[in-house]
Coordinates of N, CA and C in Angstrom, one line a residue:
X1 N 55.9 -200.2 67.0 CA 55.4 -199.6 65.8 C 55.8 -198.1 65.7
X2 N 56.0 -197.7 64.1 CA 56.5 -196.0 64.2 C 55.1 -195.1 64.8
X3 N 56.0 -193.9 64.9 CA 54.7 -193.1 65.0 C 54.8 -192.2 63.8
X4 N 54.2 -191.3 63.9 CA 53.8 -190.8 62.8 C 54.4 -189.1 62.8
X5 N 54.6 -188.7 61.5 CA 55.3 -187.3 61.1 C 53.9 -186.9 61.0
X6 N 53.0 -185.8 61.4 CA 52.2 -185.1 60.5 C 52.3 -183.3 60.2
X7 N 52.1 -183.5 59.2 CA 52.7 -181.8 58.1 C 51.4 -181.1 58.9
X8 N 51.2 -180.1 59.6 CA 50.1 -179.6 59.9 C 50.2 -178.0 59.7
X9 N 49.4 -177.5 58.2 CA 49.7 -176.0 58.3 C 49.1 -174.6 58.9
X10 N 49.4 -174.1 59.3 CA 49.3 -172.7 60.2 C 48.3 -171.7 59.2
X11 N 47.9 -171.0 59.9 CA 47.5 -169.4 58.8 C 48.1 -168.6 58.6
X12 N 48.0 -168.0 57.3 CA 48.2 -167.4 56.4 C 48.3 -165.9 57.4
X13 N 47.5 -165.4 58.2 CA 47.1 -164.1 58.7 C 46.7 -164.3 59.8
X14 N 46.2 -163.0 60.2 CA 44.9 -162.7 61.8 C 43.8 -163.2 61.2
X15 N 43.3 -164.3 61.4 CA 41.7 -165.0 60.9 C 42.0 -166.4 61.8
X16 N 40.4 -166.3 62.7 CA 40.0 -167.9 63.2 C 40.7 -169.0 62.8
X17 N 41.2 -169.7 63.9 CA 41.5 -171.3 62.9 C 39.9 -171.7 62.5
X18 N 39.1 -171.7 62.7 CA 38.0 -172.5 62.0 C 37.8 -172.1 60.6
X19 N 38.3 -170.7 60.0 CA 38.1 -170.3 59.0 C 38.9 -171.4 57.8
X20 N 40.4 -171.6 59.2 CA 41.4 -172.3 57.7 C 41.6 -173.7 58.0
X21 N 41.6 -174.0 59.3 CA 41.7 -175.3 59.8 C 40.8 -176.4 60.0
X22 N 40.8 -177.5 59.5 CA 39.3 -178.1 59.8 C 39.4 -178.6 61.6
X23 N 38.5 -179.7 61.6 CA 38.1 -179.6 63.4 C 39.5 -180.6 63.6
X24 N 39.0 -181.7 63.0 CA 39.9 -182.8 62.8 C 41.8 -182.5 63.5
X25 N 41.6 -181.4 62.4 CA 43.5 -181.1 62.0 C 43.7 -180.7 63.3
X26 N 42.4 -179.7 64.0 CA 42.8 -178.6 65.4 C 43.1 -179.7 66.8
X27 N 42.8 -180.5 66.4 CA 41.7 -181.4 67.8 C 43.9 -182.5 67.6
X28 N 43.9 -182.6 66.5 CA 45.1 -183.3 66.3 C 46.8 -182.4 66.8
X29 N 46.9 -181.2 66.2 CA 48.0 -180.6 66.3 C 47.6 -179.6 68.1
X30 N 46.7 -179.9 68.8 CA 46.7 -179.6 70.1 C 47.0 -180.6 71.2
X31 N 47.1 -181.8 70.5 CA 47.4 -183.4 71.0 C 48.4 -183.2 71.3
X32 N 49.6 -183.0 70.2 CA 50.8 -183.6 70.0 C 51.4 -182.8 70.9
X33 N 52.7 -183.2 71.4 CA 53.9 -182.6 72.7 C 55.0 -182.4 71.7
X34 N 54.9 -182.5 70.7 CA 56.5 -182.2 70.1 C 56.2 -182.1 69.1
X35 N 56.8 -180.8 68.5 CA 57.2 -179.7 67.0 C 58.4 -179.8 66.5
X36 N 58.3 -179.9 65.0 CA 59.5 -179.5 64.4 C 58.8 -178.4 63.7
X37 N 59.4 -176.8 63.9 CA 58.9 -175.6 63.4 C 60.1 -175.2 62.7
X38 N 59.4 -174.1 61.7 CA 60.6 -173.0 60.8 C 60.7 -171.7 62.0
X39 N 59.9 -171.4 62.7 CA 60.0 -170.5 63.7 C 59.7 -170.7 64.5
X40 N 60.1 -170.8 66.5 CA 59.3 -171.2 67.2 C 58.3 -170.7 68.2
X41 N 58.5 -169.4 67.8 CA 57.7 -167.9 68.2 C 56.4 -168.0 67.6
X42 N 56.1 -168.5 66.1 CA 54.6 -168.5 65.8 C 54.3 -169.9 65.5
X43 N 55.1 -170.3 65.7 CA 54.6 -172.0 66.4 C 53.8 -171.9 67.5
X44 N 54.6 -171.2 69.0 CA 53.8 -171.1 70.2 C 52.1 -170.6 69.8
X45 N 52.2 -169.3 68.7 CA 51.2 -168.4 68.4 C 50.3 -169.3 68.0
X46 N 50.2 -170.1 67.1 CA 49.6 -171.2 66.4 C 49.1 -172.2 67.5
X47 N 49.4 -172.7 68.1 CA 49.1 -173.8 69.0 C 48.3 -173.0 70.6
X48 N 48.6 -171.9 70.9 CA 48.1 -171.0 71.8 C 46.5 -170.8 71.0
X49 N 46.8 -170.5 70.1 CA 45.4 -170.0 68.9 C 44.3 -171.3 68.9
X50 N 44.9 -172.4 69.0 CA 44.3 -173.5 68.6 C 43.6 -174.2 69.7
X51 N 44.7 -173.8 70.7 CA 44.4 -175.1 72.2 C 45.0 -176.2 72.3
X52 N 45.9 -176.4 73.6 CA 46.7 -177.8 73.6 C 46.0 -178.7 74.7
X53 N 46.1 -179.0 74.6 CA 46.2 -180.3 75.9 C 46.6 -180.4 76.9
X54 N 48.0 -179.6 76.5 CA 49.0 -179.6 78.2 C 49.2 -177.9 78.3
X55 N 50.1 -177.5 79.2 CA 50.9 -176.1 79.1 C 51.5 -176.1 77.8
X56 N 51.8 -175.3 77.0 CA 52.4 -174.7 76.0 C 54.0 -174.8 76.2
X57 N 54.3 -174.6 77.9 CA 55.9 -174.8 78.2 C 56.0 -176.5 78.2
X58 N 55.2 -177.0 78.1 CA 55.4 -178.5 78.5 C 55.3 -179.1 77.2
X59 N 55.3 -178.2 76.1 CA 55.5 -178.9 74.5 C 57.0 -178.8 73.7
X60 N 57.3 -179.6 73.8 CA 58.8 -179.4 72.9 C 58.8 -178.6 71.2
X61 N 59.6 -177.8 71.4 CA 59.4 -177.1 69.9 C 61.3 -176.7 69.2
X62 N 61.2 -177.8 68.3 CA 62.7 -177.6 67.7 C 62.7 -176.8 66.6
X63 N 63.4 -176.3 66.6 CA 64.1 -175.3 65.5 C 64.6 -175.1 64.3
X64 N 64.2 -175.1 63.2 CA 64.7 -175.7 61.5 C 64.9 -174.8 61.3
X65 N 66.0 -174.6 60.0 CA 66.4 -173.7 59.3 C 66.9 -174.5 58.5
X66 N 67.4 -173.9 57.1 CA 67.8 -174.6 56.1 C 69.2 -175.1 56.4
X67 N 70.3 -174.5 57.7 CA 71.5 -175.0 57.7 C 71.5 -175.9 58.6
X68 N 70.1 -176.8 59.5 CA 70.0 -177.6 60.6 C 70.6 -178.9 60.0
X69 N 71.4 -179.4 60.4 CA 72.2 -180.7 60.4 C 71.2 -181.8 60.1
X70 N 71.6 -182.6 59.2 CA 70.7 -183.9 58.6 C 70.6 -185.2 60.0
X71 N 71.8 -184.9 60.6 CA 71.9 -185.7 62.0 C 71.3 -185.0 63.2
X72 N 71.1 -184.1 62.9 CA 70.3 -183.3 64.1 C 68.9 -183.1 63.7
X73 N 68.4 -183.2 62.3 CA 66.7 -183.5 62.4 C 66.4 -185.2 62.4
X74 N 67.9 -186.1 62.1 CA 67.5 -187.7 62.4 C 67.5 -187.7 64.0
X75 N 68.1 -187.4 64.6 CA 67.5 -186.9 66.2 C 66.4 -186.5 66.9
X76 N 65.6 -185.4 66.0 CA 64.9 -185.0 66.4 C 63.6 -185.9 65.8
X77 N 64.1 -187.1 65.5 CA 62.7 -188.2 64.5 C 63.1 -189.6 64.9
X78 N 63.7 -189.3 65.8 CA 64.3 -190.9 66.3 C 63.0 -191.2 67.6
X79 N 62.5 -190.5 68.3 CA 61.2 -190.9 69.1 C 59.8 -191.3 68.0
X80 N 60.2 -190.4 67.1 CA 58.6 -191.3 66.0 C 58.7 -192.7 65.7
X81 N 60.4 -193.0 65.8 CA 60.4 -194.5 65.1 C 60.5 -195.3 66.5
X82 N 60.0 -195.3 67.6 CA 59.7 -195.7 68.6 C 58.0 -195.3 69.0
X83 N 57.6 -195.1 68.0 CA 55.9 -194.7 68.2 C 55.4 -193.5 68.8
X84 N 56.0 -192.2 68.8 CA 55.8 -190.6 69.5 C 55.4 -190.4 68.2
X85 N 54.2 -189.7 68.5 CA 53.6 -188.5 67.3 C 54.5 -187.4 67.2
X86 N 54.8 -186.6 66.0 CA 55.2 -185.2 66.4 C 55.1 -184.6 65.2
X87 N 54.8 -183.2 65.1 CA 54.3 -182.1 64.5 C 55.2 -181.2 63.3
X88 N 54.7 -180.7 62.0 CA 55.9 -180.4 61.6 C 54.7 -179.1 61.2
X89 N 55.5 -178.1 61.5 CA 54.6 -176.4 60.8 C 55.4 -175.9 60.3
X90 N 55.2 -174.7 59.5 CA 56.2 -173.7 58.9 C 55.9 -172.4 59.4
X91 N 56.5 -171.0 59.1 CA 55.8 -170.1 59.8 C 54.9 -169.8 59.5
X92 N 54.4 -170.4 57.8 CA 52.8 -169.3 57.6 C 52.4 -170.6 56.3
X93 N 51.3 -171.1 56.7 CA 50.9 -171.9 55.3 C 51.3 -173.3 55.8
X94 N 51.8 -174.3 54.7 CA 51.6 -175.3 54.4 C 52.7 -175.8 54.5
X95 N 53.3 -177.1 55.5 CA 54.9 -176.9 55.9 C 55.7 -178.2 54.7
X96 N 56.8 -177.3 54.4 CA 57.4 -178.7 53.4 C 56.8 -178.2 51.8
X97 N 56.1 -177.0 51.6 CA 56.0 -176.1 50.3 C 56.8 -175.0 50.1
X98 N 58.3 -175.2 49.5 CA 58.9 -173.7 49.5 C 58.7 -173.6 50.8
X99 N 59.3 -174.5 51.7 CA 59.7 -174.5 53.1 C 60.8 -175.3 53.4
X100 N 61.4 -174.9 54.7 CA 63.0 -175.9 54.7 C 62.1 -177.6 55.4
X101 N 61.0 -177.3 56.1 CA 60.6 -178.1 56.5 C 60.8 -180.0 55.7
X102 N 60.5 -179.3 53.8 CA 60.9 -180.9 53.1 C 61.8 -181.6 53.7
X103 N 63.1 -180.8 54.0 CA 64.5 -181.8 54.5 C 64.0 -182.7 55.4
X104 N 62.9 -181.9 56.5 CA 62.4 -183.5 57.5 C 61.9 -184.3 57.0
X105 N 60.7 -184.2 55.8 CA 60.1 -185.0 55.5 C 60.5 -185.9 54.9
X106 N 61.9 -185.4 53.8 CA 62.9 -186.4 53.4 C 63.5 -187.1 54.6
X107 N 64.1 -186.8 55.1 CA 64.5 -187.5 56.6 C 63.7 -188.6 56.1
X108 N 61.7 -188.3 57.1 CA 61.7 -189.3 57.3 C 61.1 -190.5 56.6
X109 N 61.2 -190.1 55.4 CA 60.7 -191.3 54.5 C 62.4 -192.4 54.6
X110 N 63.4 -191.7 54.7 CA 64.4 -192.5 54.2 C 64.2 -193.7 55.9
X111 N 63.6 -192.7 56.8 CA 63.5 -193.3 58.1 C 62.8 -194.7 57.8
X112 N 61.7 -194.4 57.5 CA 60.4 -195.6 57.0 C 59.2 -194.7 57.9
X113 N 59.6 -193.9 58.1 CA 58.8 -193.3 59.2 C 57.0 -192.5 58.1
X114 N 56.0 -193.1 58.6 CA 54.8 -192.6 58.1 C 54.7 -191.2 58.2
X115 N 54.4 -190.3 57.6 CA 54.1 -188.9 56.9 C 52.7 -189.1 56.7
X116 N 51.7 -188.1 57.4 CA 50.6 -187.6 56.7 C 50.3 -186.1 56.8
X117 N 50.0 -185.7 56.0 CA 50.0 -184.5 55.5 C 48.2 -183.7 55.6
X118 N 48.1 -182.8 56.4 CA 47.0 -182.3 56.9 C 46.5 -181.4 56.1
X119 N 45.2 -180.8 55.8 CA 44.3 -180.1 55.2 C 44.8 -178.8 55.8
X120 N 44.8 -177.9 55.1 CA 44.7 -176.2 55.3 C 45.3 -175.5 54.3
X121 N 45.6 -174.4 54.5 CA 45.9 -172.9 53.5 C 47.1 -173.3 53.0
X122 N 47.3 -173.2 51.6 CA 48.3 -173.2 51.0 C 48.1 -171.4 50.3
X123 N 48.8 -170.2 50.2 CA 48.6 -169.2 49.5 C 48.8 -169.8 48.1
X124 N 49.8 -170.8 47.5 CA 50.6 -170.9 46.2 C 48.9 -171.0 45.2
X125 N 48.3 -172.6 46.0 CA 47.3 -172.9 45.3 C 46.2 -172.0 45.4
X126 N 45.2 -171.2 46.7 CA 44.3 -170.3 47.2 C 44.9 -169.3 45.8
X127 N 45.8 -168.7 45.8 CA 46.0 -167.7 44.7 C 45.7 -168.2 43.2
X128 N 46.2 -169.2 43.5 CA 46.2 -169.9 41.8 C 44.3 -170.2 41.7
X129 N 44.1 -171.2 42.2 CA 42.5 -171.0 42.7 C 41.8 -169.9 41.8
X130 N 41.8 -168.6 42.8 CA 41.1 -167.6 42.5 C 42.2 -166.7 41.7
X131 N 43.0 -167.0 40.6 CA 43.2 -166.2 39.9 C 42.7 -165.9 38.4
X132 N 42.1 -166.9 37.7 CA 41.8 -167.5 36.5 C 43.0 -167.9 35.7
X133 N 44.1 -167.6 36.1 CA 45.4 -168.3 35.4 C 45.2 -169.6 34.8
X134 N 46.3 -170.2 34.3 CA 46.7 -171.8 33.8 C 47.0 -172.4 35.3
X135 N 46.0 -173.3 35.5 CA 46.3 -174.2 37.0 C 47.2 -175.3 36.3
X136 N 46.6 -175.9 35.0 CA 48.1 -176.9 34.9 C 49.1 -176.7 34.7
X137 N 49.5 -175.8 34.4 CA 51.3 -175.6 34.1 C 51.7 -174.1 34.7
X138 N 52.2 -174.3 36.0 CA 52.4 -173.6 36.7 C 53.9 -173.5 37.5
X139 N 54.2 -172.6 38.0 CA 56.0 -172.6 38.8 C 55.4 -171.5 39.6
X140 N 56.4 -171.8 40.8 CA 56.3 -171.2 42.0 C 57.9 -170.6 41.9
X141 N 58.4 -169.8 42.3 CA 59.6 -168.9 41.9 C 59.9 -168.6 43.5
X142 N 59.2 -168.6 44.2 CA 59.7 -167.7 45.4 C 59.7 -166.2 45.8
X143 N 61.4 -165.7 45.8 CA 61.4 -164.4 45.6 C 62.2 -163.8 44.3
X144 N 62.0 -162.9 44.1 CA 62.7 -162.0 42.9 C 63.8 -161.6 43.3
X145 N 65.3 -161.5 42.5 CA 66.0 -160.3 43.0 C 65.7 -159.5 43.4
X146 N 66.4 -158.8 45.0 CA 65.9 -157.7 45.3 C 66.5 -156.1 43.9
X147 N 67.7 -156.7 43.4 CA 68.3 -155.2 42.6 C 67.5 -155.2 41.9
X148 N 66.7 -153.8 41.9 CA 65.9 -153.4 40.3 C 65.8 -153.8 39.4
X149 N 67.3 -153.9 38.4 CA 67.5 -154.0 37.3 C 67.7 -155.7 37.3
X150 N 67.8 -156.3 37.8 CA 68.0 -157.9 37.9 C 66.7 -158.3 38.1
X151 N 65.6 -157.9 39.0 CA 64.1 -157.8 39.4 C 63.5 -158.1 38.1
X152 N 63.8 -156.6 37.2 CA 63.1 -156.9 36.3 C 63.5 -157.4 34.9
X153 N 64.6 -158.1 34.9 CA 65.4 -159.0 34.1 C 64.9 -160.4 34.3
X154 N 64.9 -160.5 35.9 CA 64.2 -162.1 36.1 C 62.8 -161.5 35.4
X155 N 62.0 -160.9 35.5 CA 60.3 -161.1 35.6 C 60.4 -161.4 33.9
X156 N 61.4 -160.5 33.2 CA 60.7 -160.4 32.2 C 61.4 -162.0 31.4
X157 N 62.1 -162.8 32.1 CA 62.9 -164.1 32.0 C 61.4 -165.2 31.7
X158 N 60.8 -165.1 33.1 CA 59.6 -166.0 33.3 C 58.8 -165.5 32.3
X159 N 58.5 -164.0 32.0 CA 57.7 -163.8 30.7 C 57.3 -164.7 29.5
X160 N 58.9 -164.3 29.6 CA 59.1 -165.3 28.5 C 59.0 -166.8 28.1
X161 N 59.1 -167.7 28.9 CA 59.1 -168.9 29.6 C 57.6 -168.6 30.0
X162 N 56.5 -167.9 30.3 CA 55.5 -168.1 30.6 C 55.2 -168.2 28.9
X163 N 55.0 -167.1 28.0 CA 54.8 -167.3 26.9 C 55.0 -168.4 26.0
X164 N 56.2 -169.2 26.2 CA 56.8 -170.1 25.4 C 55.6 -171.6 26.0
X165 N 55.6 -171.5 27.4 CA 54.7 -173.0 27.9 C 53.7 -172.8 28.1
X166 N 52.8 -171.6 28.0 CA 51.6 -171.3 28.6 C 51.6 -171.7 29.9
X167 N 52.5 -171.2 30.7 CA 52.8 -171.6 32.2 C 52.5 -170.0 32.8
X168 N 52.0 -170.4 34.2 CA 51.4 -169.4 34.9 C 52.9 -169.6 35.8
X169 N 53.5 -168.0 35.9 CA 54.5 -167.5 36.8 C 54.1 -167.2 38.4
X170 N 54.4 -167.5 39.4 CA 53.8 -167.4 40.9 C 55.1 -166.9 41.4
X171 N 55.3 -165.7 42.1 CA 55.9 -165.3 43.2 C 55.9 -164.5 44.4
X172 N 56.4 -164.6 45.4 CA 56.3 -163.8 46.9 C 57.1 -162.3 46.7
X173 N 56.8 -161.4 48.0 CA 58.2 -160.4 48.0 C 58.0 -160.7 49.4
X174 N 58.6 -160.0 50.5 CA 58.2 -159.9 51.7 C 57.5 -158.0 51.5
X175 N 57.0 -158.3 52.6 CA 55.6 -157.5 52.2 C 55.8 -156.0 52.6
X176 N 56.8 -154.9 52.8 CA 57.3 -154.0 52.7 C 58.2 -154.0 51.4
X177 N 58.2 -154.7 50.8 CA 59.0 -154.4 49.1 C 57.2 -154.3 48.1
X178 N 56.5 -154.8 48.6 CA 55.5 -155.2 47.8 C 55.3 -154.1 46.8
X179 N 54.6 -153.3 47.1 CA 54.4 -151.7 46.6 C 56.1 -151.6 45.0
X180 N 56.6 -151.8 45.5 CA 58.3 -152.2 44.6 C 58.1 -152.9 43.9
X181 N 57.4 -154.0 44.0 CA 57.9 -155.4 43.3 C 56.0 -155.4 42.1
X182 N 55.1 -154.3 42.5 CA 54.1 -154.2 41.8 C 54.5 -153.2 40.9
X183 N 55.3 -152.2 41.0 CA 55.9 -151.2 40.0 C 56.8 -151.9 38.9
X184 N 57.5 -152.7 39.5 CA 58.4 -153.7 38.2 C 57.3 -154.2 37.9
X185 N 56.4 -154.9 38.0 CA 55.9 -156.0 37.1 C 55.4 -155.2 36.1
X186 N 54.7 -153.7 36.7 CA 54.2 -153.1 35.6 C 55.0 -152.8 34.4
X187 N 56.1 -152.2 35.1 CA 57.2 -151.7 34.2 C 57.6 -152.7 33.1
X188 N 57.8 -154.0 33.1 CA 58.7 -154.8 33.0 C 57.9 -155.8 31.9
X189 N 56.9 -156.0 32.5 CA 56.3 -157.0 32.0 C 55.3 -156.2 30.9
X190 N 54.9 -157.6 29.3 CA 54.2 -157.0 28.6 C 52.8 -155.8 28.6
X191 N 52.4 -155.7 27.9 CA 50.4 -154.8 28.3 C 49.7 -155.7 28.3
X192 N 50.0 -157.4 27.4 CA 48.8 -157.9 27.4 C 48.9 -159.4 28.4
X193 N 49.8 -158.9 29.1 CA 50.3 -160.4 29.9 C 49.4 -159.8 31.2
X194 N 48.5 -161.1 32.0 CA 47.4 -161.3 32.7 C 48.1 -161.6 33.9
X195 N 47.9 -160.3 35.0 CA 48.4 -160.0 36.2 C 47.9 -160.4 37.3
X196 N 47.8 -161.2 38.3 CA 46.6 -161.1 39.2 C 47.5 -160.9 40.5
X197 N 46.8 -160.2 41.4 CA 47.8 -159.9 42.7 C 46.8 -160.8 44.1
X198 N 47.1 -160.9 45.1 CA 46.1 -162.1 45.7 C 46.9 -161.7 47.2
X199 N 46.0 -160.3 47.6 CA 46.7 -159.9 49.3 C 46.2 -160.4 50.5
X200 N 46.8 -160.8 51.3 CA 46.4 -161.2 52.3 C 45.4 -162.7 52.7
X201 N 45.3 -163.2 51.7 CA 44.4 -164.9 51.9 C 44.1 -165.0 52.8
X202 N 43.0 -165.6 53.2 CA 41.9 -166.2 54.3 C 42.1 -165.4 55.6
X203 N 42.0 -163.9 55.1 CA 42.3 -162.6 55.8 C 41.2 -162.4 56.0
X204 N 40.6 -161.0 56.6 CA 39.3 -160.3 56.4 C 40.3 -158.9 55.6
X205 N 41.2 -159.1 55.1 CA 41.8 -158.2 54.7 C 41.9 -159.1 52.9
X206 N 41.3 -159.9 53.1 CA 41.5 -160.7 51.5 C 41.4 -159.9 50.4
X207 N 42.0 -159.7 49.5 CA 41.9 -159.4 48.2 C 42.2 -160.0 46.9
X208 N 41.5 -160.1 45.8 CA 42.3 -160.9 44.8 C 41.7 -160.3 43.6
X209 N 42.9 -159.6 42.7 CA 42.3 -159.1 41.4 C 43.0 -159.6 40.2
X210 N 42.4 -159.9 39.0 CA 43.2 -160.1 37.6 C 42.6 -159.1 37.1
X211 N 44.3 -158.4 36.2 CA 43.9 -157.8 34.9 C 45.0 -157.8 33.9
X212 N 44.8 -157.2 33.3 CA 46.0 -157.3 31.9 C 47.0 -155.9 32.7
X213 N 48.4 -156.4 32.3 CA 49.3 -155.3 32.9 C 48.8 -153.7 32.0
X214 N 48.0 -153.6 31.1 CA 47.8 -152.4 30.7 C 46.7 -152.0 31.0
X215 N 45.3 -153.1 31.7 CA 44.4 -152.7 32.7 C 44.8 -152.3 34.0
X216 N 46.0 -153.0 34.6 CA 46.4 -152.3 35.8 C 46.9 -150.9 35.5
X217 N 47.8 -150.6 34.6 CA 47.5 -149.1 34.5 C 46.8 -148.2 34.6
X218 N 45.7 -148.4 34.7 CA 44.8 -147.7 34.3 C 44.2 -147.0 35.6
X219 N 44.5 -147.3 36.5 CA 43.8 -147.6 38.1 C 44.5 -147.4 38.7
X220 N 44.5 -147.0 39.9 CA 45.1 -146.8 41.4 C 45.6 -147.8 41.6
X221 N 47.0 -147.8 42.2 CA 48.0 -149.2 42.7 C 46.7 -149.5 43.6
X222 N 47.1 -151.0 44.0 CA 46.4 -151.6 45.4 C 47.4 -151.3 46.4
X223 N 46.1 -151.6 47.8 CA 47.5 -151.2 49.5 C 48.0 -152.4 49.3
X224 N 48.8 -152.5 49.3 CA 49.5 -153.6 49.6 C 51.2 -153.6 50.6
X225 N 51.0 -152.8 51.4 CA 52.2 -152.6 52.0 C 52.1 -153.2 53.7
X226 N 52.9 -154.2 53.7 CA 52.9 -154.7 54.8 C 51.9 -155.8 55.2
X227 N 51.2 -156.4 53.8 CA 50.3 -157.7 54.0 C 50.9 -158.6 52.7
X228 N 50.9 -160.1 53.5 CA 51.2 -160.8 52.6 C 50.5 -160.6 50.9
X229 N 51.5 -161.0 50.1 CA 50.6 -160.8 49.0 C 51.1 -161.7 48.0
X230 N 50.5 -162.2 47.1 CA 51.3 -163.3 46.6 C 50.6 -162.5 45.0
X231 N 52.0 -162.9 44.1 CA 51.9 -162.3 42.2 C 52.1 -163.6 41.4
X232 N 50.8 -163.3 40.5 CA 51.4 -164.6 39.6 C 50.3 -163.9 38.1
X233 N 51.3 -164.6 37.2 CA 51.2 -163.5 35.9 C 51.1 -164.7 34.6
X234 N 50.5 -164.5 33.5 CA 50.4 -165.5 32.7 C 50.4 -164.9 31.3
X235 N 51.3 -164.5 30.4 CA 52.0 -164.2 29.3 C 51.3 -164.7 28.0
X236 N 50.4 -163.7 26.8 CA 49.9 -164.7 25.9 C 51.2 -165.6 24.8
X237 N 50.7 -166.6 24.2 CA 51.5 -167.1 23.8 C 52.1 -166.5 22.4
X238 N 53.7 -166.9 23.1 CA 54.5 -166.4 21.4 C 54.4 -166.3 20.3

């Protein structure tokens, strides 16, 4: 009989697993002896944080990246279809969302191989959640061009395309552009299009504010330098 793939996601930040992880999910991903991670440095951190079972050196942890060979993750899933459990994380969140991690999951459906997918932090949705945005019609974007003038060509792209579908716009920066990537949106985007910025999730550093891009003017930028932070913006309609 197969064994099973399960998606098991990590936190967002420095905060307790009990805060993001239920008992269930912890008691499960400290069982398993073998990872497929996007990183395998806070893989260890994650599983150290949680509690294993065995030594931490006595857990296998492979290595994904988006150029990892389709024959080298059917390798690394050929013990599930002989009945081994094994673990799939990403570095931060929910693995297989705007993560390379999907490629395994594709793998293993083509395998026959069972997939279950575990409870915890997603930022995309937690942001969306507490933003008051449009939850049904929504896009996740990723990152922005880093050039300025392309930066704010894309935002004001989605603007638009937010305006035209009443779709809520969601994107990341890495978190030393942040402070950057909050000056474009000002710049760029309309006064009456609804901002919400959402730092650090299931942090003790959590923050999450909406306002109209011409309410955020009005006010002191937020810190946001050097903590995750996730933007998503919602345009009135045309």
């Amino acid at each position: 009989m197969s064994g099973t793939l399960h998606l098991i996601p990590v936190g967002l930040g420095p905060a307790q697993p009990e805060r993001w992880l239920p008992a269930d999910a912890r008691a499960l991903a400290g069982s398993l002896n073998t990872y497929i991670a996007e990183n395998a440095k806070t893989a260890r951190a994650f599983l150290k944080q949680i509690g294993t079972a065995r030594p931490l050196q006595e857990i296998t942890i492979h290595t994904l990246s988006p150029k990892t060979d389709a024959s080298q993750i059917q390798q690394w899933l050929a013990p599930v279809r002989q009945g081994q459990d094994i673990g799939l994380v990403s570095e931060a969140g929910c693995p297989a969302v705007a993560d390379p991690g999907a490629t395994v999951v594709a793998a293993a459906h083509r395998l026959g191989i069972h997939v279950r997918p575990w409870v915890g932090p997603s930022s995309i949705l937690l942001g969306l959640m507490a933003s008051g945005l449009d939850g049904q019609r929504f896009a996740f974007h990723g990152y922005a061009p880093v050039d300025p003038g392309e930066r704010a060509k894309q935002l004001k792209a989605w603007e638009q395309h937010s305006a035209r579908h009443h779709q809520t716009q969601l994107l990341i920066e890495t978190p030393y552009r942040n402070a950057a990537m909050f000056a474009t949106l000002l710049s760029a985007l309309r006064g009456d299009t609804r901002l919400c910025v959402a730092r650090s999730l299931t942090t003790d550093e959590e923050w999450v504010r909406t306002y109209s891009v011409a309410e955020w003017k009005k006010q002191p930028a937020p810190e946001l330098d050097k903590q995750p932070t996730l933007f998503l913006y919602l345009a009135q309609r045309a």
